[in-house]
Coordinates of C-alpha atoms in Angstrom, one line a residue:
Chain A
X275 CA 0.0 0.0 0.0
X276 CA 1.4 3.3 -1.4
X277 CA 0.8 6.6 0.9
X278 CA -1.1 9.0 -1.8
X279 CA -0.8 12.7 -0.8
X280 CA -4.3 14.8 -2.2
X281 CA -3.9 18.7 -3.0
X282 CA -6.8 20.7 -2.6
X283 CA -9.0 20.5 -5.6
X284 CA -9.7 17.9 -7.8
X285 CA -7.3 15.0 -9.0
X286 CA -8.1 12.9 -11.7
X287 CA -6.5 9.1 -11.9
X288 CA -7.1 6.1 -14.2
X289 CA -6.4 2.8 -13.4
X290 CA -5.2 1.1 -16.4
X291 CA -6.6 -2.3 -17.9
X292 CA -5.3 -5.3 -16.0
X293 CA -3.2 -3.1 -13.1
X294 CA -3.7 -3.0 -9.8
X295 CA -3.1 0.4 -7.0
X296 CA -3.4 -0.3 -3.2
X297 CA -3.7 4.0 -1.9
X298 CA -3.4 5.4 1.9
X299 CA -4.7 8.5 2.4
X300 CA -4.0 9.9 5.6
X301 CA -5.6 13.4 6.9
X302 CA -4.6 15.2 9.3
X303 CA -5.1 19.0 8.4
X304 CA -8.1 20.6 6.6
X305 CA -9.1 21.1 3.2
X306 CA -11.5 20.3 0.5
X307 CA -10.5 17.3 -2.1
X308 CA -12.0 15.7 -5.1
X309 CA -10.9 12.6 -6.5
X310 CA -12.5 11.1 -9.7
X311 CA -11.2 7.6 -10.4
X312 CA -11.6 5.6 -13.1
X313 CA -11.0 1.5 -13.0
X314 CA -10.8 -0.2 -16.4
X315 CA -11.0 -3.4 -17.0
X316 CA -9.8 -6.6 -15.2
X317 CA -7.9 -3.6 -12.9
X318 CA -8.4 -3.1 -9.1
X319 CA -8.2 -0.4 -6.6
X320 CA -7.7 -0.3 -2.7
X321 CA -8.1 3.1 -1.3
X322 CA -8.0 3.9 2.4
X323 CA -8.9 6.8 4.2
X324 CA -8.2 7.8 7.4
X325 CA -9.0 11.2 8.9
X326 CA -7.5 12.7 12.1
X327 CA -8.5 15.0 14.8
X328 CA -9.7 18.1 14.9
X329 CA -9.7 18.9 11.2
X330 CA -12.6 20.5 9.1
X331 CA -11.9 17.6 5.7
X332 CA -14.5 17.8 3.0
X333 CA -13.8 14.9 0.5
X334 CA -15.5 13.8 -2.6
X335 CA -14.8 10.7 -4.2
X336 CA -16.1 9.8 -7.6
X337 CA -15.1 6.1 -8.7
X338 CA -16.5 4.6 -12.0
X339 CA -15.8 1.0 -13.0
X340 CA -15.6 1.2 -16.7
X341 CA -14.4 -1.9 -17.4
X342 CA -15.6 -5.1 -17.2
X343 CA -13.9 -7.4 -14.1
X344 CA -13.1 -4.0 -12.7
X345 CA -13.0 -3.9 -8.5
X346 CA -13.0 -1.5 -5.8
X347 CA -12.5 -1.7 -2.2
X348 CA -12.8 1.8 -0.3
X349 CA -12.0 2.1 3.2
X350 CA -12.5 4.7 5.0
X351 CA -11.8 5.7 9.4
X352 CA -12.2 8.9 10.6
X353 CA -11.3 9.5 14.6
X354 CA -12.6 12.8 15.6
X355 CA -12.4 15.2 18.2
X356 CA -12.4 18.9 19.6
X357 CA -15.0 20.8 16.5
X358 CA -13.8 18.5 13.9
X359 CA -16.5 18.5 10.5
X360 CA -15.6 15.8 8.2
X361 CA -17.4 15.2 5.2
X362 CA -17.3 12.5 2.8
X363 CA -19.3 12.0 -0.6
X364 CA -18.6 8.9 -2.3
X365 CA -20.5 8.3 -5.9
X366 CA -19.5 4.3 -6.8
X367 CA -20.5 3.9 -10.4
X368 CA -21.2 0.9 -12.0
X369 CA -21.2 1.5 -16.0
X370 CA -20.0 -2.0 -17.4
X371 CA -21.2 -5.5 -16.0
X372 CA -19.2 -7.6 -13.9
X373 CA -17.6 -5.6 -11.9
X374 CA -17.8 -5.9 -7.8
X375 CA -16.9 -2.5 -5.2
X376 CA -17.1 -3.2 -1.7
X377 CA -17.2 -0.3 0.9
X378 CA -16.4 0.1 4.9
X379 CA -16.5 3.3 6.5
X380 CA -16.4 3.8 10.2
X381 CA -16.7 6.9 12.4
X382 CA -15.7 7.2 15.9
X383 CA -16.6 10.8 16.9
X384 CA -15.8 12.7 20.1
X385 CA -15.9 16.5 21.4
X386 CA -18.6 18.2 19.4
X387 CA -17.4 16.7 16.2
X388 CA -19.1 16.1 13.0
X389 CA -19.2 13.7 9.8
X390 CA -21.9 13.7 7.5
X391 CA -21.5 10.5 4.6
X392 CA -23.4 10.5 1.7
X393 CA -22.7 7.3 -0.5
X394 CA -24.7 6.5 -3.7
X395 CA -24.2 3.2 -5.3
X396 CA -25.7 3.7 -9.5
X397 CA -25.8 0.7 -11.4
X398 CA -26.1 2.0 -15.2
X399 CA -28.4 -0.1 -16.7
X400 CA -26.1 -2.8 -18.8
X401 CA -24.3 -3.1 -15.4
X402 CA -25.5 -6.7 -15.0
X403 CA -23.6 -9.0 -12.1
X404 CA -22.7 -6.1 -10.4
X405 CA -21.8 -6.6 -6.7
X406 CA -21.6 -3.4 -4.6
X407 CA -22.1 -3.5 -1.0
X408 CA -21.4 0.0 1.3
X409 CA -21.2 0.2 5.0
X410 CA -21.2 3.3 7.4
X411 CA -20.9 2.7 10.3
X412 CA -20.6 5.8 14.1
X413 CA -20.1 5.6 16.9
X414 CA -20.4 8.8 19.5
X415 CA -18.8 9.5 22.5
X416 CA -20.1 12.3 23.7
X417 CA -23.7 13.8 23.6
X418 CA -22.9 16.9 21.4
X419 CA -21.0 14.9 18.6
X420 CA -23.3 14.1 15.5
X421 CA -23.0 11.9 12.7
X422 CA -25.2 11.8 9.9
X423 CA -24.9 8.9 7.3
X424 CA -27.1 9.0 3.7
X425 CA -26.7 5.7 1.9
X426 CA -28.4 5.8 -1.8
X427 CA -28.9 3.0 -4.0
X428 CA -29.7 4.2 -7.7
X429 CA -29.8 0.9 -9.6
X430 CA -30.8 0.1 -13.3
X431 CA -30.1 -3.1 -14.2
X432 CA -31.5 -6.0 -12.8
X433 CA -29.0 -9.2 -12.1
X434 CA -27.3 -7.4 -9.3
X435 CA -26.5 -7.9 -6.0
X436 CA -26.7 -4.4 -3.5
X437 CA -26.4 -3.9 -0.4
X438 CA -25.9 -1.0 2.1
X439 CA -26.4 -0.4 6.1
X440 CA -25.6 2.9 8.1
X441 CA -25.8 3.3 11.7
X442 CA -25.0 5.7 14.2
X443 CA -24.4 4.5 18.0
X444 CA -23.1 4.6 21.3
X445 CA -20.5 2.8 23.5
X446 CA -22.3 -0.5 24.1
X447 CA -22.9 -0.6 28.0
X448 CA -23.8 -4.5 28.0
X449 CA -20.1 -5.2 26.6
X450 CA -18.8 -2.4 28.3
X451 CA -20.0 -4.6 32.0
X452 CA -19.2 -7.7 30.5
X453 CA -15.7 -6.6 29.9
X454 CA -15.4 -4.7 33.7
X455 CA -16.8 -8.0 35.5
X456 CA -14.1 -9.5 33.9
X457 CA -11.5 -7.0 35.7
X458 CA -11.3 -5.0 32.6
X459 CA -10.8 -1.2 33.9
X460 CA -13.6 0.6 32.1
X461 CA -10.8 3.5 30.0
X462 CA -9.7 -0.1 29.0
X463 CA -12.8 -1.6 28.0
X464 CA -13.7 1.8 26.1
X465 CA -10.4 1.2 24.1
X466 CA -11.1 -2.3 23.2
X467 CA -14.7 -1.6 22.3
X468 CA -13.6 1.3 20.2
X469 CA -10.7 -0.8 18.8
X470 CA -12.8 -3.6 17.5
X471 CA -15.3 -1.0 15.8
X472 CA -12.2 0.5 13.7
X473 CA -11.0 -2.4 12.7
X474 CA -13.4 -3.7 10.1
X475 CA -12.4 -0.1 8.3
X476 CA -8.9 -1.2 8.5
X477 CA -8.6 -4.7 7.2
X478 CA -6.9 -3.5 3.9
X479 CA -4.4 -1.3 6.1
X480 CA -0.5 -2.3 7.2
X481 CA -0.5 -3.7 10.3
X482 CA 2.1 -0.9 11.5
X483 CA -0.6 1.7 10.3
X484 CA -3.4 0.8 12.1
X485 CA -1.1 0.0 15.5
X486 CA -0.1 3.7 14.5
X487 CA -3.4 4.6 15.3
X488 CA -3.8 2.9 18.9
X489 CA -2.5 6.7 20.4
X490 CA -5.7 8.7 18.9
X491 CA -8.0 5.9 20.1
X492 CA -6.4 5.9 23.2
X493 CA -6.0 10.0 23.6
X494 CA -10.0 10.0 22.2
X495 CA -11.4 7.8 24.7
X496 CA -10.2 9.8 27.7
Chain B
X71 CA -14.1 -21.5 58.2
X72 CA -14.0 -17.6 57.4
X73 CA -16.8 -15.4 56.0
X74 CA -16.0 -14.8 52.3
X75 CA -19.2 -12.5 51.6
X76 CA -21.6 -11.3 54.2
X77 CA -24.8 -9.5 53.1
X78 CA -27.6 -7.7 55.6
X79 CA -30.3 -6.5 55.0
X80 CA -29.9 -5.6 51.4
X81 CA -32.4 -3.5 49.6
X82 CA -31.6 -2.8 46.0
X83 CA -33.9 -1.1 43.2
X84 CA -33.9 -0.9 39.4
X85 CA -34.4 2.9 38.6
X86 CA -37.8 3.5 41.3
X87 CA -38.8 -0.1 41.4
X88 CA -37.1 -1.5 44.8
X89 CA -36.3 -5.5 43.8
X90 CA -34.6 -6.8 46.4
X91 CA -36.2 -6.6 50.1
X92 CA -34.1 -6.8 52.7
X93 CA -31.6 -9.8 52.6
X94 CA -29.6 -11.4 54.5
X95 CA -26.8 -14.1 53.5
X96 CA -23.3 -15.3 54.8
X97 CA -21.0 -17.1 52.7
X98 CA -18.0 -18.8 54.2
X99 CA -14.7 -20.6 51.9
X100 CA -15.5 -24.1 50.5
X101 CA -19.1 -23.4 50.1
X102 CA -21.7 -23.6 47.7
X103 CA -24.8 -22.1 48.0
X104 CA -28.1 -22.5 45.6
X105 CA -30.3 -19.6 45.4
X106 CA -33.9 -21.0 43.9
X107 CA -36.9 -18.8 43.2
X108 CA -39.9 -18.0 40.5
X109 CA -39.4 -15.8 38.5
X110 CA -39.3 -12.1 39.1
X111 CA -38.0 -13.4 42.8
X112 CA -34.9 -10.7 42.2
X113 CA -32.1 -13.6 41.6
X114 CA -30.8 -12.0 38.7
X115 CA -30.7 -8.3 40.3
X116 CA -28.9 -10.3 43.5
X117 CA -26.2 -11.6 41.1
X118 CA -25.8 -8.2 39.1
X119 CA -26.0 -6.2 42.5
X120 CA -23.1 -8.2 43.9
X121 CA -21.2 -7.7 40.3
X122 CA -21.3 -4.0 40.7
X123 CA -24.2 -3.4 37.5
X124 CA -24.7 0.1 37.7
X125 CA -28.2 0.6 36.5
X126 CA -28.5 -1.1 40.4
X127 CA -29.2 1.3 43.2
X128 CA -28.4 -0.3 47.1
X129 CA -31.0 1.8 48.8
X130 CA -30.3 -0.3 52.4
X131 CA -28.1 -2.4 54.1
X132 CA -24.7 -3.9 53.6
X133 CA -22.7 -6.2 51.0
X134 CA -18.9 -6.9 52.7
X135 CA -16.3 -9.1 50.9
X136 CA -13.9 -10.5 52.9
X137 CA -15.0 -7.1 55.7
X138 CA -14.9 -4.5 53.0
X139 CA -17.8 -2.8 51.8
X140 CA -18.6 -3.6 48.2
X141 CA -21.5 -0.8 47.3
X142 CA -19.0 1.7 46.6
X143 CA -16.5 -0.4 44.0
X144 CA -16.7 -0.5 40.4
X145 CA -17.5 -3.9 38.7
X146 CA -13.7 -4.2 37.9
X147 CA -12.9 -3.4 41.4
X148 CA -14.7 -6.2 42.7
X149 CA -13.3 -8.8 40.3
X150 CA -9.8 -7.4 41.4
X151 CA -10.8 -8.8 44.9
X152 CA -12.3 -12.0 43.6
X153 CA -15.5 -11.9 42.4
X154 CA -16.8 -13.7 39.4
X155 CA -20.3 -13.3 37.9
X156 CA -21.3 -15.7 35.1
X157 CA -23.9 -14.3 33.2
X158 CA -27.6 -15.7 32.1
X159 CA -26.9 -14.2 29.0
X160 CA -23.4 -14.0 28.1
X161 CA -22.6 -10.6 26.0
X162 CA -21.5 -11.0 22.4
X163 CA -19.0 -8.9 21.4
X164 CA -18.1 -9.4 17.6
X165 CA -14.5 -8.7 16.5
X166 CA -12.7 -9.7 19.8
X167 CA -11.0 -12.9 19.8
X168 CA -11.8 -14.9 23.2
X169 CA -7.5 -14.9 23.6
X170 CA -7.4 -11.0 23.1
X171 CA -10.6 -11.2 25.9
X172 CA -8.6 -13.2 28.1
X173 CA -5.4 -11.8 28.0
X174 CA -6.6 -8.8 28.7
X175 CA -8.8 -9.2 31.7
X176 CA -5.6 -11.6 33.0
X177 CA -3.5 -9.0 32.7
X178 CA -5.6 -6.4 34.2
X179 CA -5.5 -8.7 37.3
X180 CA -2.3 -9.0 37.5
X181 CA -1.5 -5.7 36.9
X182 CA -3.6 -5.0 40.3
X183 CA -1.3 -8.0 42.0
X184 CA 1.6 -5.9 40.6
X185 CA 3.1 -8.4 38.5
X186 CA 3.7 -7.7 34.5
X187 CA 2.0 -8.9 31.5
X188 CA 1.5 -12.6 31.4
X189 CA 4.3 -14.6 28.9
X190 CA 2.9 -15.9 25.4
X191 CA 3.9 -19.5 26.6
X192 CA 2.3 -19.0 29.8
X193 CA -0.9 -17.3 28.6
X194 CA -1.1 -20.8 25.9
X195 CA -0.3 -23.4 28.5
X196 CA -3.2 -21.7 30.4
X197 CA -5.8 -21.3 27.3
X198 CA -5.3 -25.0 27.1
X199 CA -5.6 -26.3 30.3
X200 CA -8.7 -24.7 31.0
X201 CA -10.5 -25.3 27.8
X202 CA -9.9 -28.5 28.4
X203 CA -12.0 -28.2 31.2
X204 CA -14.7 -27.2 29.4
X205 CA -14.0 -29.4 26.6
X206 CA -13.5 -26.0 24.4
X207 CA -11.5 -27.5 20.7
X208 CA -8.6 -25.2 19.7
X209 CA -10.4 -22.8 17.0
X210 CA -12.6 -21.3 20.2
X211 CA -9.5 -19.0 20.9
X212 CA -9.5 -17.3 17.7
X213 CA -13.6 -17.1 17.6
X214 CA -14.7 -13.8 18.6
X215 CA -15.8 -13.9 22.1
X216 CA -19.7 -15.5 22.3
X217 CA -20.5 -14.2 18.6
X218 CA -22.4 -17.3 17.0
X219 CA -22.1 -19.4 19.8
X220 CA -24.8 -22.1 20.7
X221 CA -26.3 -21.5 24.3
X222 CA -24.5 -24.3 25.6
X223 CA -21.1 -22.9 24.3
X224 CA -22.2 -19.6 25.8
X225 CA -22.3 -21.1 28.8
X226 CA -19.7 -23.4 29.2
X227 CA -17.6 -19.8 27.7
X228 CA -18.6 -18.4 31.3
X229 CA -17.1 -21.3 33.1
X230 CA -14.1 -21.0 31.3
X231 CA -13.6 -17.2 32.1
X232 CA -14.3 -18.6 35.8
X233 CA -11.4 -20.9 35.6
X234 CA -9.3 -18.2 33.6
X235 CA -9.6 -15.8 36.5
X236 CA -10.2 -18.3 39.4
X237 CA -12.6 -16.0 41.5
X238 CA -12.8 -16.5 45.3
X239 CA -16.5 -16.4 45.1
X240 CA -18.5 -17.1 41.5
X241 CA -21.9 -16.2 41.3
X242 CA -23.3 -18.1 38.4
X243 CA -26.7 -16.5 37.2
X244 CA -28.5 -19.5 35.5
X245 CA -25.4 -21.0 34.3
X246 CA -28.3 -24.5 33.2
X247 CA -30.4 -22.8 31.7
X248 CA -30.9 -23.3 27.5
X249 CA -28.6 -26.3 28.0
X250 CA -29.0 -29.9 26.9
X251 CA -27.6 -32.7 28.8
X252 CA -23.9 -33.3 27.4
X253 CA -23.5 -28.8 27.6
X254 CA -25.1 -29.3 31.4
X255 CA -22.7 -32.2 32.2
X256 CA -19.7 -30.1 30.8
X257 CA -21.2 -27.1 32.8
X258 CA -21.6 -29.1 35.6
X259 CA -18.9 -30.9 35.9
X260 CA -16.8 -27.9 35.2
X261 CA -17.5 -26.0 38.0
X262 CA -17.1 -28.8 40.6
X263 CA -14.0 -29.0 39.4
X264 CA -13.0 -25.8 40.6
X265 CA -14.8 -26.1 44.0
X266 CA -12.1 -25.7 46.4
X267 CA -12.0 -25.2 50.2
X268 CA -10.7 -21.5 49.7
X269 CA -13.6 -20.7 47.2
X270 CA -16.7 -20.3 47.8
X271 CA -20.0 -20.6 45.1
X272 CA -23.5 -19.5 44.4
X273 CA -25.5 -20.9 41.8
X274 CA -29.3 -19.2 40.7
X275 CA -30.7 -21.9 39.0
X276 CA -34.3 -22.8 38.7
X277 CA -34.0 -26.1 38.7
X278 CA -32.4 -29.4 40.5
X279 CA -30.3 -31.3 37.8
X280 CA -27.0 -29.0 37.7
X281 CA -27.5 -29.6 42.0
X282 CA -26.4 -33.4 40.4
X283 CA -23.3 -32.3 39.7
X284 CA -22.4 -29.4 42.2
X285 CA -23.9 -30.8 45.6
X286 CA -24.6 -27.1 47.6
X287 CA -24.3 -26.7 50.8
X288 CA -27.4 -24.6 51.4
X289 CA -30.5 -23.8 49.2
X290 CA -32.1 -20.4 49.9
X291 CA -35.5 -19.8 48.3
X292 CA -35.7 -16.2 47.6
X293 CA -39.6 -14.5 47.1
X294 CA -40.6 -10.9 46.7
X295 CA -37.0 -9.7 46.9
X296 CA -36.1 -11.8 50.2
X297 CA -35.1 -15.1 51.1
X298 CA -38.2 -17.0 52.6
X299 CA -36.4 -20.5 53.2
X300 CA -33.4 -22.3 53.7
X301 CA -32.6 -25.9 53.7
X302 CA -29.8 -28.1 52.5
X303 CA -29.3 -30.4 49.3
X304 CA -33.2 -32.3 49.7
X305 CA -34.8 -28.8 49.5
X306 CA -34.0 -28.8 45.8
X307 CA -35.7 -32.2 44.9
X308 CA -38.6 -31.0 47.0
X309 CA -39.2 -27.8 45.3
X310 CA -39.0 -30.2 41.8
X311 CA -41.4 -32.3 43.1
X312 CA -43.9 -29.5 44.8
X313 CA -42.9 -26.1 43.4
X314 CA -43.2 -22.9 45.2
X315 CA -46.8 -22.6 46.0
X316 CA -46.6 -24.3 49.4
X317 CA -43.3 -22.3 50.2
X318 CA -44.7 -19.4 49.7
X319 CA -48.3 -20.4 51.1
X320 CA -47.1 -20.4 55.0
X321 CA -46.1 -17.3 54.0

């Protein structure tokens, strides 16, 4: 996996016929970013986001499978805190058939911090065997942090399989006993709780990435 | 034989509603006690009022461990000092591998004992011996803790964590119920197992065949928030037999 640095405004990339790119983005200071993507055929794409802090991060992400076989996993974590507003608006397009995009996002928000997703999955409508599936997952920590999450399915054709689910939640107090009865201090059972949520965003991740990360989960939980 | 847990006349409410009526209990090392009872009787809010629940108020009375008073200690606190509560309805948590679990809450203890993290050869040699107890096969450490488990492996799960953490006094809410014969055997015999003369046990149940395999000391019938009988081993097979009506009846 290749760190990918954004610049504000919008960057276009192609992912060429038969190639594969595995992408990091990491954010950590403010700014508004547009990425259009295009997969071609028989090529994949891995792209990771994570998000930082107290940053104000509007992204927009425009991916279109144009070729058939194409594949796109998006990732995407964001660990807020202090009056961070984080924004992300992901368009997955489906135009050719056979092609399969599978997204995880998770937020863990604290402070009064925002995210507000918006994700629309389009199948166009000779998109047949498509496979998209889009997850967006919150978590607050604090009563005045807010997350909204929009999921849109715009499908056409009709040999597909969609799927999507959003949630925003809280710390889950059954686990969170479970785990104390157990002589797990409670600042330790937070950490694990919030550890295990992350983690489905960062399957696709180094391993020395996401350990990386243990310090914001940590310093947000406290 | 000295007093492990001594509790007088506790009264404990869920949010207004007052659940437990003024109870009294001792519990010495090396014994096990059964706490029978319909339902809505308060066993449950016994066992999660001496784990330290905190949607649990203690409105009256006393619950000392070992002298000190519990009320005031979190639920980690009081597994620190020994306390174990096995849960009716063991808590899924998907994502967390029961060795992560484990290792964890071991090290958490041990922390408090001021001793450092547990070795990786230790922490193994462990895992094993006490699934084995159990009879837990090898793939249950990497399976994330209770998350598609049958009831009985639930269960069985909570007798494991007992034996992980070896408690001075285990309270094990319903640890029969949902279970067929070979999981109540396993549950059974498990927990006998770990019945020593420095340990003491209470077991809500609501019925007599896990008494088979753990032969208590004492039966308490509790009613309406308070315990309305006691009797030894025989009380069990006569509550099968009769029920609760003529218990509560000379009421």
């Amino acid at each position: 996996m290749e760190t990918l640095e954004l610049i504000e405004g919008t960057t276009s990339l192609r992912i060429e016929a038969g190639s594969s790119k595995s992408w990091l983005v990491m954010q950590r200071a403010g700014g508004t970013f547009r990425l259009d993507i295009a997969v071609e055929e028989d090529a994949s794409l891995e792209l990771a986001f994570i998000v930082l802090g107290d940053v104000c991060v509007a992204n927009s992400l425009d991916v279109s499978l144009t070729g058939k076989g194409a594949s796109c996993r998006l990732r995407g974590l964001w660990l807020l805190g202090g009056a961070a507003d984080v924004k992300f608006d992901v368009r997955m397009n489906h135009e050719v058939p056979a092609c399969t995009s599978e997204q995880m996002f998770k937020g863990i928000l604290g402070g009064s911090a925002r995210s507000n997703f918006f994700g629309l999955i389009k199948v166009a409508q000779d998109a047949q065997k498509t496979d998209a599936r889009q997850q967006c997952h919150n978590l607050l920590l604090t009563g005045e942090a807010r997350a909204d999450a929009r999921p849109q399915l715009e499908i056409y054709a009709d040999d597909v399989v969609c799927t999507h689910g959003a949630t925003v939640g809280r710390l889950d107090d059954d686990e969170l006993f479970y785990m104390r009865s157990r002589g797990i201090s409670l600042d330790e059972a937070k950490k694990i709780q919030l550890t295990v949520f992350a983690a489905a965003a960062l399957d696709i991740v180094p391993e020395d990435v996401s350990a990386g990360l243990q310090g914001w989960i940590d310093a947000i939980t406290l | 034989m000295n007093t492990l847990l001594k509790i007088e006349n506790l009264h404990a409410a869920v949010g207004e509603k007052e659940i437990l009526r003024g109870i009294d209990l001792e519990i010495k090392a090396g014994e096990v006690h059964a706490i029978m009872g319909p339902n809505g009787a308060g066993k449950s809010t016994l066992a999660a009022t001496l784990a330290g629940r905190d949607n649990i108020t203690v409105t009256e009375g006393s619950v000392r461990f070992e002298g000190e008073d519990l009320v005031p200690l979190s639920p980690e606190e009081r597994s620190w000092k020994g306390i174990f509560l096995g849960f009716q309805y063991p808590v899924e948590i998907p994502g967390l591998t029961n060795a992560n679990f484990m290792k964890a809450a071991v090290n958490e203890h041990r922390k408090q004992r001021g001793l450092g993290p547990i070795s990786a050869v230790e922490f193994l040699r462990m895992m094993k011996e006490k699934m084995a107890l159990v009879e837990m096969d090898a793939s249950f450490s990497s399976r994330a803790v209770n998350a598609g488990f049958s009831g009985g492996e639930k269960k069985r799960n909570e007798v494991f964590q007992m034996a992980m953490l070896d408690p001075k006094l285990a309270i094990l809410d319903e640890s029969d119920s949902g279970l067929d014969v070979d999981a109540l055997r396993i549950v059974g015999t498990g927990v006998d197992k770990l019945r020593r003369p420095d340990n003491a046990t209470i077991l809500i149940t609501h019925y007599q065949r896990l008494l088979d395999y753990i032969v208590p000391d004492y039966i308490h019938v509790l009613y309406k928030g308070r315990i309305v009988m006691t009797g030894d081993k025989d009380l069990a097979r006569e509550i099968e037999d009769r029920g609760y009506d003529w218990i509560i009846n000379t009421l």
